[in-house]
Amino acid sequence: MKRRAAPPPPLISSYAFQILIFSLTSTLLFVFFLACSLVDPSLPISEIKSELNGSFQQGSAAGSSNFKAAKSIKFPFLPSRHQVNDFFQSSIRRGKRVFSSSKSGPYDFLEPKLDFLPPFATIANVDELIHDTLENDRPTLAGIVGVLDRFISDLRTSNQALASQAYNTLNNRAANPIHPADIRAAYFALASKHLIPLDKALRQSEYPKLREDGSVFMSLAAFREHILADTMKSAFRYSSNPDKLYVGAVVQNCFGGKGLNACKTGMQVVDAKRDIRQVMDAPPDENGIELFCSDPEFAKYCKAGQVRVLYMHETEAIGPATARYLASKLWGGENYYVQVDSHLQFAKGWDELYIKDLHLAKAFPNAILSTYPPGFINFRQEPPYTRGTRICNCHFSEGEGNILRVEMNGRCKENETRPSQMPFAGAGFVFAHSQLLRDVPYDPYLPWCFMGEEIAYSIRAWTSGWSIYAPRLNLIGHHYRPLKLGLPHYWETVNRLFPGMADILMSSPRKRIKNLVGYPMYTKKFVEKECQTELTKARKFDDESLYQDEKFYSVLHNLDLYGLGSNRTLEDYLAFAEINYRTRTCGDLKWCSNGEVE
């Protein structure tokens, strides 16, 4: 009987086979995570998946065969297809590389938090944040501030160079004398380079996500403000919900230095008869943000990210309208928007009471509360509160190119049950639902503007479907500063930079406003012809300056982005406000001063 031959020994033991499979699996996982680290974070998820699949499929035929064989085996310790997909959707940081997240929180755009001190602090990974904000439909507040910082930095470089040319022009040393149109064109070029791409990107992304939680965003434009800290302390101390109050401050200070950066006072009275006034040397300005955030009572709000700050040297300060534009970009989606000056006192419960008044307005949510706050002397921080006042007058200011100026006229009655309508908004106090910032975005093409801002904003808001109301109570007091204090004004800084040119520069945005609000003479053709005439007097540039392009000498840039609304017509507004451009008259508006229209 033949004995059967013994079976050949197995080529690999069961234990060794398990080791082999484990090694193969580990290798695949390593390749998987390596591929993840190499994927361009700006790609959409679908493209990232394709890129990773391509990485696996580009191996050798043997490698592909082994990969397919491994796929056919079930291993409980391997991630499932759904787990892998979740991995792609999660947010993973590898150094500076970040995957987008579909599971991110609703307010992730507020990360990373911005430093409120020191002034001009750099933002980590700012290039990436700016790129995500402008190009990848992933805007963040830090990315927005990064864009604004670059705009301000370029403006500083431009202003310093132009100021040197202006000085040489004044002293007859300039080969090519500078003209105010050159200065304006330089600003417009930088706005077109930095600010317009930002605004277009934010509109496309519908940034930020709107909150409906009673939070309030306060826009503060501060020019060399000596009581900024007191203003902020009053706002938080008397707020009903200070944990829901967020401040966006544009701090335009003199930080000290030599030459153009030396600090000066405003025009001060220097003799007993008040006949002699002069500008004097001054120390660097106190930083109101630092004073506020170092106070133990308020430091927690700064640490919680409730104070957002954009710093500027005073030499880059070009008027309140532009400062308000910049401050509006610090909005983080808070429920309500309040725009105020930086020298104020607040009444107890001001935020809660204004919100209640806003909701009572007949046009809410498309309602705006606005007024000229009373001075400190006539203001009460405790009940009974100061009654509200109405902005019901206007007139054509001959000394300012016949621009429309709006004025207060009329006081609210004690028994009024809801706010009453008026045709005008005052820039020193605006309170509304924050959708206003989307529907009526601030216009960055109003540099040096002082008069004309309010009528332009009133008409833009009204034609966009927003109605303006007088609040029944004045819950904010304003420090109206007498000239004898000698406090500095931005136009004095402009005149130091560009001697003798401040008035001309301040008049240039009026042409844009007059065209926008329908002055019959200021047609597009007329304004463009005026700008062309200025261009012939302007300096001929032989360098690579942005503003050598003739288009920047126009004042009508991007009116489609910052123009009138389409909900109501300009003609209807002029009838409502009783404005007649041809006779340069305003009606008596008794319906407004009497509070007759809800």
XYZ file of C-alpha atoms in Angstrom:
598
model
C 0.000 0.000 0.000
C 1.468 3.243 -1.179
C 1.743 5.951 1.310
C 0.377 9.309 0.247
C 2.892 12.039 -0.142
C 2.683 14.641 2.540
C 1.110 17.919 1.366
C 3.606 20.685 0.726
C 3.999 23.131 3.570
C 1.954 26.342 3.155
C 3.823 29.181 1.502
C 2.717 31.457 4.306
C 1.238 30.749 7.675
C -2.167 32.089 8.770
C -0.455 34.351 11.270
C 1.975 35.652 8.654
C -0.949 36.268 6.288
C -2.625 38.480 8.888
C 0.610 40.403 9.346
C 0.823 40.924 5.571
C -2.738 42.181 5.347
C -2.198 44.517 8.299
C 0.948 45.929 6.674
C -0.867 46.441 3.379
C -3.720 48.209 5.135
C -1.339 50.461 7.063
C 0.434 51.366 3.836
C -2.852 52.269 2.164
C -3.867 54.439 5.097
C -0.479 56.166 5.046
C -0.854 56.901 1.322
C -4.404 58.128 1.961
C -3.392 60.634 4.641
C -0.306 61.672 2.681
C -2.515 62.473 -0.299
C -4.796 64.492 1.982
C -1.883 66.633 3.103
C -0.942 67.393 -0.504
C -4.369 68.429 -1.745
C -4.867 72.075 -2.602
C -7.130 73.369 0.203
C -8.827 75.810 -2.153
C -10.383 72.939 -4.167
C -14.034 72.014 -3.664
C -14.647 68.690 -1.918
C -15.601 66.927 -5.174
C -12.292 67.933 -6.761
C -10.358 66.898 -3.653
C -11.904 63.424 -3.915
C -10.974 63.215 -7.587
C -7.436 64.294 -6.808
C -7.075 61.631 -4.134
C -8.582 58.955 -6.385
C -6.082 59.934 -9.045
C -3.252 59.552 -6.536
C -4.292 55.960 -5.848
C -4.873 55.092 -9.504
C -1.485 56.279 -10.755
C 0.407 53.382 -9.113
C 1.670 50.272 -10.900
C -0.658 47.571 -12.176
C 0.453 45.320 -9.353
C -0.273 48.045 -6.848
C -3.737 48.537 -8.355
C -4.335 44.800 -8.225
C -3.367 44.640 -4.565
C -5.559 47.677 -3.840
C -8.571 45.991 -5.478
C -7.870 42.786 -3.604
C -7.677 44.657 -0.339
C -11.014 46.385 -1.091
C -12.718 43.021 -1.329
C -11.770 42.109 2.259
C -13.826 43.459 5.175
C -11.787 44.873 8.042
C -13.641 46.273 11.032
C -10.740 48.565 11.922
C -10.771 50.349 8.536
C -12.848 53.523 8.118
C -16.098 53.098 6.225
C -16.902 55.037 3.067
C -19.081 57.382 5.115
C -16.302 57.893 7.655
C -13.888 58.747 4.854
C -16.397 61.212 3.426
C -16.790 62.800 6.855
C -13.023 63.134 7.012
C -13.076 65.153 3.813
C -15.806 67.393 5.141
C -14.085 68.075 8.452
C -11.750 70.990 9.021
C -8.117 69.850 9.221
C -5.158 72.140 9.774
C -1.721 71.175 8.579
C 0.482 74.186 9.166
C -1.108 76.860 6.977
C -3.291 74.506 4.950
C -6.978 74.329 5.782
C -9.783 72.223 4.332
C -13.178 73.890 4.108
C -15.838 72.535 6.402
C -19.484 71.877 5.675
C -19.934 71.086 9.360
C -18.374 74.303 10.636
C -20.166 76.462 13.147
C -22.305 79.384 11.985
C -19.803 81.968 13.254
C -16.507 80.375 12.231
C -15.889 83.398 9.994
C -15.057 85.307 13.190
C -11.995 83.099 13.711
C -9.162 83.764 14.199
C -9.984 86.524 16.645
C -8.360 89.843 15.889
C -5.896 91.530 18.229
C -7.169 94.860 19.539
C -3.657 95.707 20.790
C -1.026 96.694 19.923
C -1.940 99.079 17.110
C -1.084 97.769 13.650
C -0.619 94.186 14.890
C 0.018 91.743 12.053
C -2.471 88.967 11.300
C -1.124 85.407 11.153
C -1.528 83.695 7.757
C -2.914 86.943 6.356
C -2.116 86.091 2.714
C -4.129 82.894 2.937
C -7.006 84.617 4.729
C -7.149 87.378 2.113
C -7.043 84.824 -0.708
C -9.876 82.838 0.864
C -11.903 86.017 1.336
C -11.453 87.376 -2.189
C -11.090 84.236 -4.296
C -12.398 81.136 -2.521
C -15.791 82.311 -1.273
C -14.615 81.739 2.312
C -14.568 85.249 3.810
C -13.464 85.792 7.384
C -13.374 88.929 9.461
C -9.591 88.543 9.725
C -9.329 88.299 5.940
C -11.436 91.435 5.526
C -9.283 93.366 7.989
C -6.221 92.090 6.133
C -7.532 93.710 2.935
C -8.326 96.952 4.759
C -4.870 97.001 6.364
C -3.251 96.745 2.930
C -5.442 99.528 1.602
C -4.493 101.773 4.537
C -0.799 100.901 4.202
C -0.814 101.707 0.475
C -2.724 104.914 1.181
C -0.063 105.919 3.692
C 2.722 105.324 1.169
C 0.811 107.269 -1.477
C -0.016 110.183 0.825
C 3.571 110.534 2.017
C 4.848 110.665 -1.567
C 2.143 113.090 -2.688
C 2.690 115.274 0.384
C 6.345 115.615 -0.558
C 5.297 116.696 -4.059
C 2.774 119.144 -2.591
C 5.474 120.694 -0.396
C 7.756 121.103 -3.393
C 4.876 122.599 -5.381
C 4.201 125.114 -2.598
C 7.862 126.144 -2.580
C 8.179 126.226 -6.374
C 10.583 123.289 -6.362
C 8.450 120.816 -8.287
C 9.275 119.997 -11.880
C 5.681 118.762 -12.239
C 3.423 120.720 -9.849
C 0.815 118.558 -8.189
C -2.921 119.187 -8.515
C -5.750 118.150 -6.144
C -7.078 115.909 -8.908
C -3.874 113.854 -8.626
C -4.487 113.294 -4.922
C -8.079 112.282 -5.539
C -7.069 109.957 -8.377
C -4.503 108.266 -6.138
C -7.207 107.500 -3.582
C -9.671 106.247 -6.214
C -7.029 103.964 -7.696
C -6.345 102.354 -4.324
C -10.063 102.022 -3.575
C -10.536 100.276 -6.916
C -7.576 97.995 -6.226
C -8.508 96.937 -2.685
C -12.027 97.929 -1.643
C -14.123 97.181 -4.718
C -12.898 93.554 -5.067
C -13.628 93.123 -1.357
C -17.173 94.473 -1.619
C -17.909 92.351 -4.682
C -16.607 89.219 -2.978
C -18.687 89.872 0.139
C -21.836 90.458 -1.890
C -21.331 87.246 -3.818
C -20.836 85.222 -0.638
C -23.653 86.964 1.292
C -21.225 87.403 4.169
C -21.779 87.410 7.064
C -24.437 85.077 8.439
C -27.102 87.250 10.064
C -27.845 86.665 13.720
C -31.311 87.025 15.221
C -30.345 87.015 18.886
C -30.676 90.641 19.951
C -26.959 91.366 19.471
C -25.892 94.900 18.523
C -22.968 96.044 16.369
C -21.797 99.584 17.106
C -19.874 101.456 14.406
C -17.467 104.011 15.918
C -15.415 106.375 13.762
C -12.912 108.167 16.014
C -10.570 110.927 14.851
C -7.975 111.728 17.534
C -10.710 111.182 20.094
C -9.773 112.081 23.667
C -12.923 110.562 25.239
C -13.198 107.376 23.184
C -12.634 105.190 26.257
C -15.320 107.076 28.198
C -17.743 106.646 25.305
C -17.180 102.892 25.171
C -17.408 102.532 28.951
C -20.719 104.359 28.959
C -22.062 102.189 26.125
C -21.211 98.913 27.893
C -22.015 100.078 31.432
C -25.530 101.229 30.539
C -26.321 98.464 28.046
C -29.076 96.027 29.028
C -27.130 93.224 27.334
C -23.412 94.114 27.339
C -22.466 90.527 26.458
C -24.271 91.047 23.141
C -22.713 94.422 22.328
C -19.930 94.416 19.713
C -17.901 97.481 18.768
C -16.188 98.127 15.453
C -13.890 101.120 15.964
C -11.795 102.950 13.379
C -9.150 104.717 15.467
C -7.443 107.539 13.564
C -4.737 108.795 15.912
C -1.482 110.675 15.888
C 1.018 108.099 17.106
C 3.969 110.508 17.091
C 6.977 111.009 14.884
C 8.832 113.649 12.926
C 7.898 115.834 10.017
C 4.430 115.026 8.702
C 3.924 112.549 11.550
C 4.487 115.123 14.306
C 1.422 115.659 16.492
C -0.320 119.036 16.543
C -3.286 120.544 18.332
C -6.241 122.023 16.558
C -6.540 125.776 16.171
C -6.285 127.044 19.759
C -7.075 130.415 21.324
C -3.824 131.740 22.781
C -4.740 135.176 24.154
C -7.282 136.547 26.612
C -9.185 138.504 23.942
C -9.463 135.381 21.774
C -8.120 137.333 18.830
C -5.133 135.081 18.218
C -5.345 131.405 17.386
C -2.603 129.046 16.452
C -1.717 125.384 16.105
C 0.753 124.085 18.676
C 2.857 120.976 19.213
C 1.129 118.127 21.045
C 2.076 114.748 22.541
C 0.928 111.519 20.852
C -2.761 110.775 21.347
C -3.908 108.432 24.073
C -5.243 105.162 22.709
C -8.850 104.973 23.881
C -8.990 101.260 23.090
C -6.057 100.574 25.406
C -7.621 102.648 28.185
C -10.925 100.808 27.817
C -9.483 97.294 27.586
C -7.112 97.809 30.534
C -10.001 98.708 32.840
C -10.841 95.601 34.950
C -14.556 96.314 34.591
C -14.439 96.070 30.795
C -11.397 93.914 29.953
C -13.567 90.795 29.602
C -15.375 92.267 26.591
C -12.094 92.842 24.783
C -10.887 89.319 25.557
C -14.196 87.904 24.311
C -13.680 89.469 20.880
C -16.369 92.125 21.324
C -14.009 94.978 20.422
C -12.739 95.026 16.830
C -10.343 97.775 15.861
C -8.863 99.195 12.702
C -5.989 101.614 13.347
C -4.963 104.460 11.040
C -2.429 107.252 11.280
C -4.136 110.628 11.232
C -2.373 111.359 7.928
C -4.599 108.732 6.288
C -7.815 110.095 7.828
C -9.916 111.485 5.009
C -13.265 112.223 6.553
C -16.099 110.603 8.491
C -17.838 109.071 5.473
C -14.810 106.940 4.601
C -14.223 106.070 8.272
C -17.827 104.870 8.543
C -17.322 102.747 5.443
C -14.290 101.088 7.046
C -16.070 100.605 10.383
C -18.995 98.892 8.650
C -16.592 96.189 7.448
C -15.966 95.167 11.071
C -19.572 93.967 11.324
C -19.764 90.283 12.239
C -23.410 89.539 11.461
C -24.832 91.002 14.672
C -28.611 91.455 14.741
C -28.810 95.261 14.961
C -26.630 98.064 13.674
C -25.991 101.346 15.464
C -23.816 104.087 14.001
C -22.628 106.781 16.381
C -19.893 109.329 16.942
C -17.069 108.686 19.407
C -17.816 111.364 22.031
C -21.045 110.255 23.702
C -22.898 109.331 26.864
C -25.546 106.589 26.964
C -28.753 106.276 28.969
C -29.576 103.247 31.083
C -30.979 100.428 28.937
C -30.353 102.339 25.708
C -29.986 99.257 23.520
C -33.133 97.482 24.739
C -35.230 100.658 24.512
C -34.065 101.460 20.983
C -34.805 97.893 19.871
C -38.344 98.170 21.263
C -38.858 101.503 19.495
C -37.543 100.063 16.246
C -40.010 97.169 16.387
C -42.870 99.630 16.912
C -42.045 101.504 13.699
C -44.689 100.808 11.076
C -42.155 99.876 8.379
C -40.176 97.441 10.570
C -38.005 95.534 9.713
C -37.206 98.109 7.001
C -37.118 100.961 9.495
C -34.259 103.257 10.502
C -34.173 105.275 13.717
C -32.131 108.459 13.387
C -31.762 111.829 15.059
C -29.292 114.462 16.195
C -28.589 113.585 19.852
C -28.794 116.396 22.431
C -25.733 117.855 24.133
C -24.537 116.564 27.479
C -26.214 119.422 29.384
C -29.708 118.554 28.125
C -29.277 114.781 28.344
C -30.592 112.469 31.075
C -29.105 109.014 31.674
C -31.901 107.951 34.039
C -35.706 108.157 33.678
C -37.462 110.352 32.804
C -35.436 110.209 29.594
C -34.920 113.097 27.191
C -37.635 113.279 24.548
C -36.703 112.542 20.966
C -36.125 115.137 18.247
C -36.852 115.076 14.520
C -34.729 115.962 11.480
C -37.328 117.801 9.409
C -35.522 120.726 7.776
C -33.095 121.119 4.915
C -31.492 123.961 3.015
C -29.083 124.491 0.133
C -25.762 125.652 1.578
C -24.364 128.380 -0.667
C -20.986 128.335 1.051
C -20.605 124.625 0.309
C -21.481 124.465 -3.365
C -25.247 124.469 -2.715
C -25.112 120.974 -1.277
C -28.215 119.974 0.680
C -27.786 120.139 4.445
C -30.362 118.552 6.742
C -31.347 120.041 10.100
C -33.289 119.287 13.243
C -36.802 120.691 13.671
C -39.494 119.286 15.928
C -39.658 117.418 19.223
C -41.492 114.186 19.934
C -44.595 114.424 22.113
C -44.825 112.598 25.427
C -47.883 110.560 24.432
C -46.628 109.177 21.114
C -47.255 105.429 20.869
C -44.809 104.704 18.059
C -42.044 106.469 16.098
C -43.056 108.864 13.309
C -41.545 109.178 9.854
C -39.199 111.830 8.571
C -37.321 112.137 5.264
C -33.779 112.578 6.584
C -31.184 110.563 8.498
C -28.405 112.101 10.553
C -24.995 110.437 10.325
C -24.350 110.840 14.062
C -27.008 108.315 15.059
C -28.504 105.467 13.034
C -30.179 102.403 14.564
C -31.620 99.633 12.375
C -31.763 95.939 11.657
C -28.368 94.978 10.242
C -29.868 93.995 6.896
C -29.439 97.710 6.220
C -25.698 97.143 5.762
C -26.431 94.766 2.900
C -29.185 96.782 1.275
C -27.442 100.165 1.548
C -23.678 99.514 1.728
C -21.460 102.450 2.538
C -19.837 104.204 -0.398
C -15.999 104.205 -0.299
C -15.853 106.889 -3.009
C -16.615 109.816 -0.695
C -13.136 110.741 0.577
C -12.818 114.096 2.393
C -16.625 114.351 2.417
C -18.142 116.264 5.307
C -21.335 117.846 3.984
C -23.560 115.885 1.615
C -23.093 112.484 3.236
C -26.465 112.624 5.017
C -28.694 113.547 2.078
C -26.997 110.935 -0.107
C -27.504 108.216 2.500
C -31.108 109.266 3.173
C -32.065 109.035 -0.498
C -30.210 105.756 -1.048
C -31.924 104.182 1.959
C -35.397 105.473 1.058
C -35.194 104.341 -2.577
C -33.986 100.941 -1.305
C -37.241 100.508 0.607
C -36.160 101.734 4.045
C -38.181 104.362 5.917
C -36.589 106.765 8.405
C -38.092 107.442 11.843
C -37.418 109.707 14.803
C -36.956 107.700 18.017
C -39.397 108.763 20.736
C -36.576 109.079 23.279
C -33.041 110.427 23.050
C -30.965 107.781 24.807
C -27.596 109.139 23.662
C -25.969 112.449 24.560
C -23.428 114.094 22.244
C -20.434 116.206 23.235
C -20.702 119.262 20.998
C -17.191 120.660 21.310
C -16.637 124.433 21.280
C -13.804 125.800 19.162
C -12.052 127.136 22.263
C -11.037 123.558 23.141
C -8.721 123.583 20.144
C -9.432 119.947 19.288
C -7.996 118.764 15.960
C -10.115 118.205 12.849
C -9.303 115.971 9.921
C -9.299 118.839 7.410
C -6.493 120.504 9.363
C -4.406 117.366 8.868
C -5.296 117.354 5.158
C -4.124 120.957 4.887
C -0.815 120.114 6.564
C -0.257 117.281 4.089
C -1.475 119.183 1.055
C -1.234 122.920 1.809
C -4.149 124.951 0.504
C -5.920 121.932 -0.985
C -8.297 120.773 1.778
C -11.296 122.816 0.604
C -10.836 121.664 -2.988
C -10.543 118.024 -1.935
C -13.616 118.331 0.304
C -15.618 119.723 -2.616
C -14.793 116.892 -5.026
C -17.175 114.241 -3.593
C -20.042 116.734 -3.848
C -20.025 116.222 -7.618
C -20.613 112.512 -7.100
C -23.381 113.216 -4.583
C -25.098 115.790 -6.804
C -25.118 113.357 -9.710
C -26.422 110.582 -7.455
C -29.281 112.551 -5.879
C -30.463 114.161 -9.109
C -29.208 117.751 -9.318
C -30.397 118.628 -12.864
C -27.119 120.205 -13.944
C -24.928 117.382 -12.643
C -25.542 114.827 -15.353
C -22.963 112.133 -16.037
C -21.860 114.009 -19.158
C -21.404 117.286 -17.270
C -19.468 115.726 -14.387
C -17.193 113.740 -16.691
C -16.435 116.892 -18.681
C -15.471 118.712 -15.471
C -13.186 115.851 -14.515
C -11.540 115.916 -17.940
C -10.908 119.636 -17.556
C -9.199 118.959 -14.223
C -7.101 116.254 -15.841
C -5.553 118.752 -18.251
C -4.253 120.704 -15.228
C -3.055 117.645 -13.372
C 0.455 116.294 -13.201
C 1.704 114.009 -15.993
C 3.060 110.871 -14.396
C 6.025 109.040 -15.849
C 6.220 106.287 -13.230
C 4.180 103.120 -12.710
C 1.695 104.702 -10.317
C -1.739 103.139 -10.370
C -3.391 106.496 -10.737
C -1.687 107.501 -13.970
C -4.727 105.891 -15.627
C -7.073 108.702 -16.675
C -10.186 106.807 -15.542
C -9.297 107.457 -11.903
C -9.719 111.189 -12.415
C -13.499 110.688 -12.593
C -15.677 110.906 -9.470
C -18.375 108.557 -10.791
C -16.724 105.194 -10.138
C -18.961 102.193 -9.409
C -22.186 104.082 -8.830
C -23.937 100.833 -9.740
C -22.585 99.351 -6.490
C -23.312 102.365 -4.296
C -26.189 104.065 -6.076
C -29.906 104.473 -5.567
C -32.234 101.601 -4.782
C -34.967 100.211 -7.015
C -37.850 99.916 -4.534
C -38.942 103.558 -4.761
C -38.056 106.326 -7.181
C -35.955 109.433 -6.708
C -38.858 111.553 -7.974
C -41.131 110.141 -5.275
C -38.535 110.915 -2.622
C -38.137 114.531 -3.746
C -41.913 114.972 -3.546
C -42.016 113.281 -0.125
C -39.204 115.499 1.221
C -40.508 118.628 -0.591
C -37.144 119.316 -2.252
C -36.958 121.469 -5.382
C -33.530 121.518 -7.027
C -34.443 124.133 -9.628
C -35.550 126.725 -7.083
C -33.107 125.430 -4.455
C -35.791 125.308 -1.811
C -37.112 122.861 0.780
C -40.706 122.748 2.021
C -41.731 123.468 5.593
C -42.430 119.749 6.213
C -45.018 120.406 8.920
C -46.190 116.791 8.635
C -42.690 115.804 9.776
C -42.223 118.268 12.634
C -45.729 117.423 13.913
C -45.124 113.670 13.701
C -48.151 113.086 11.465
C -46.867 110.220 9.294
C -46.366 106.751 10.726
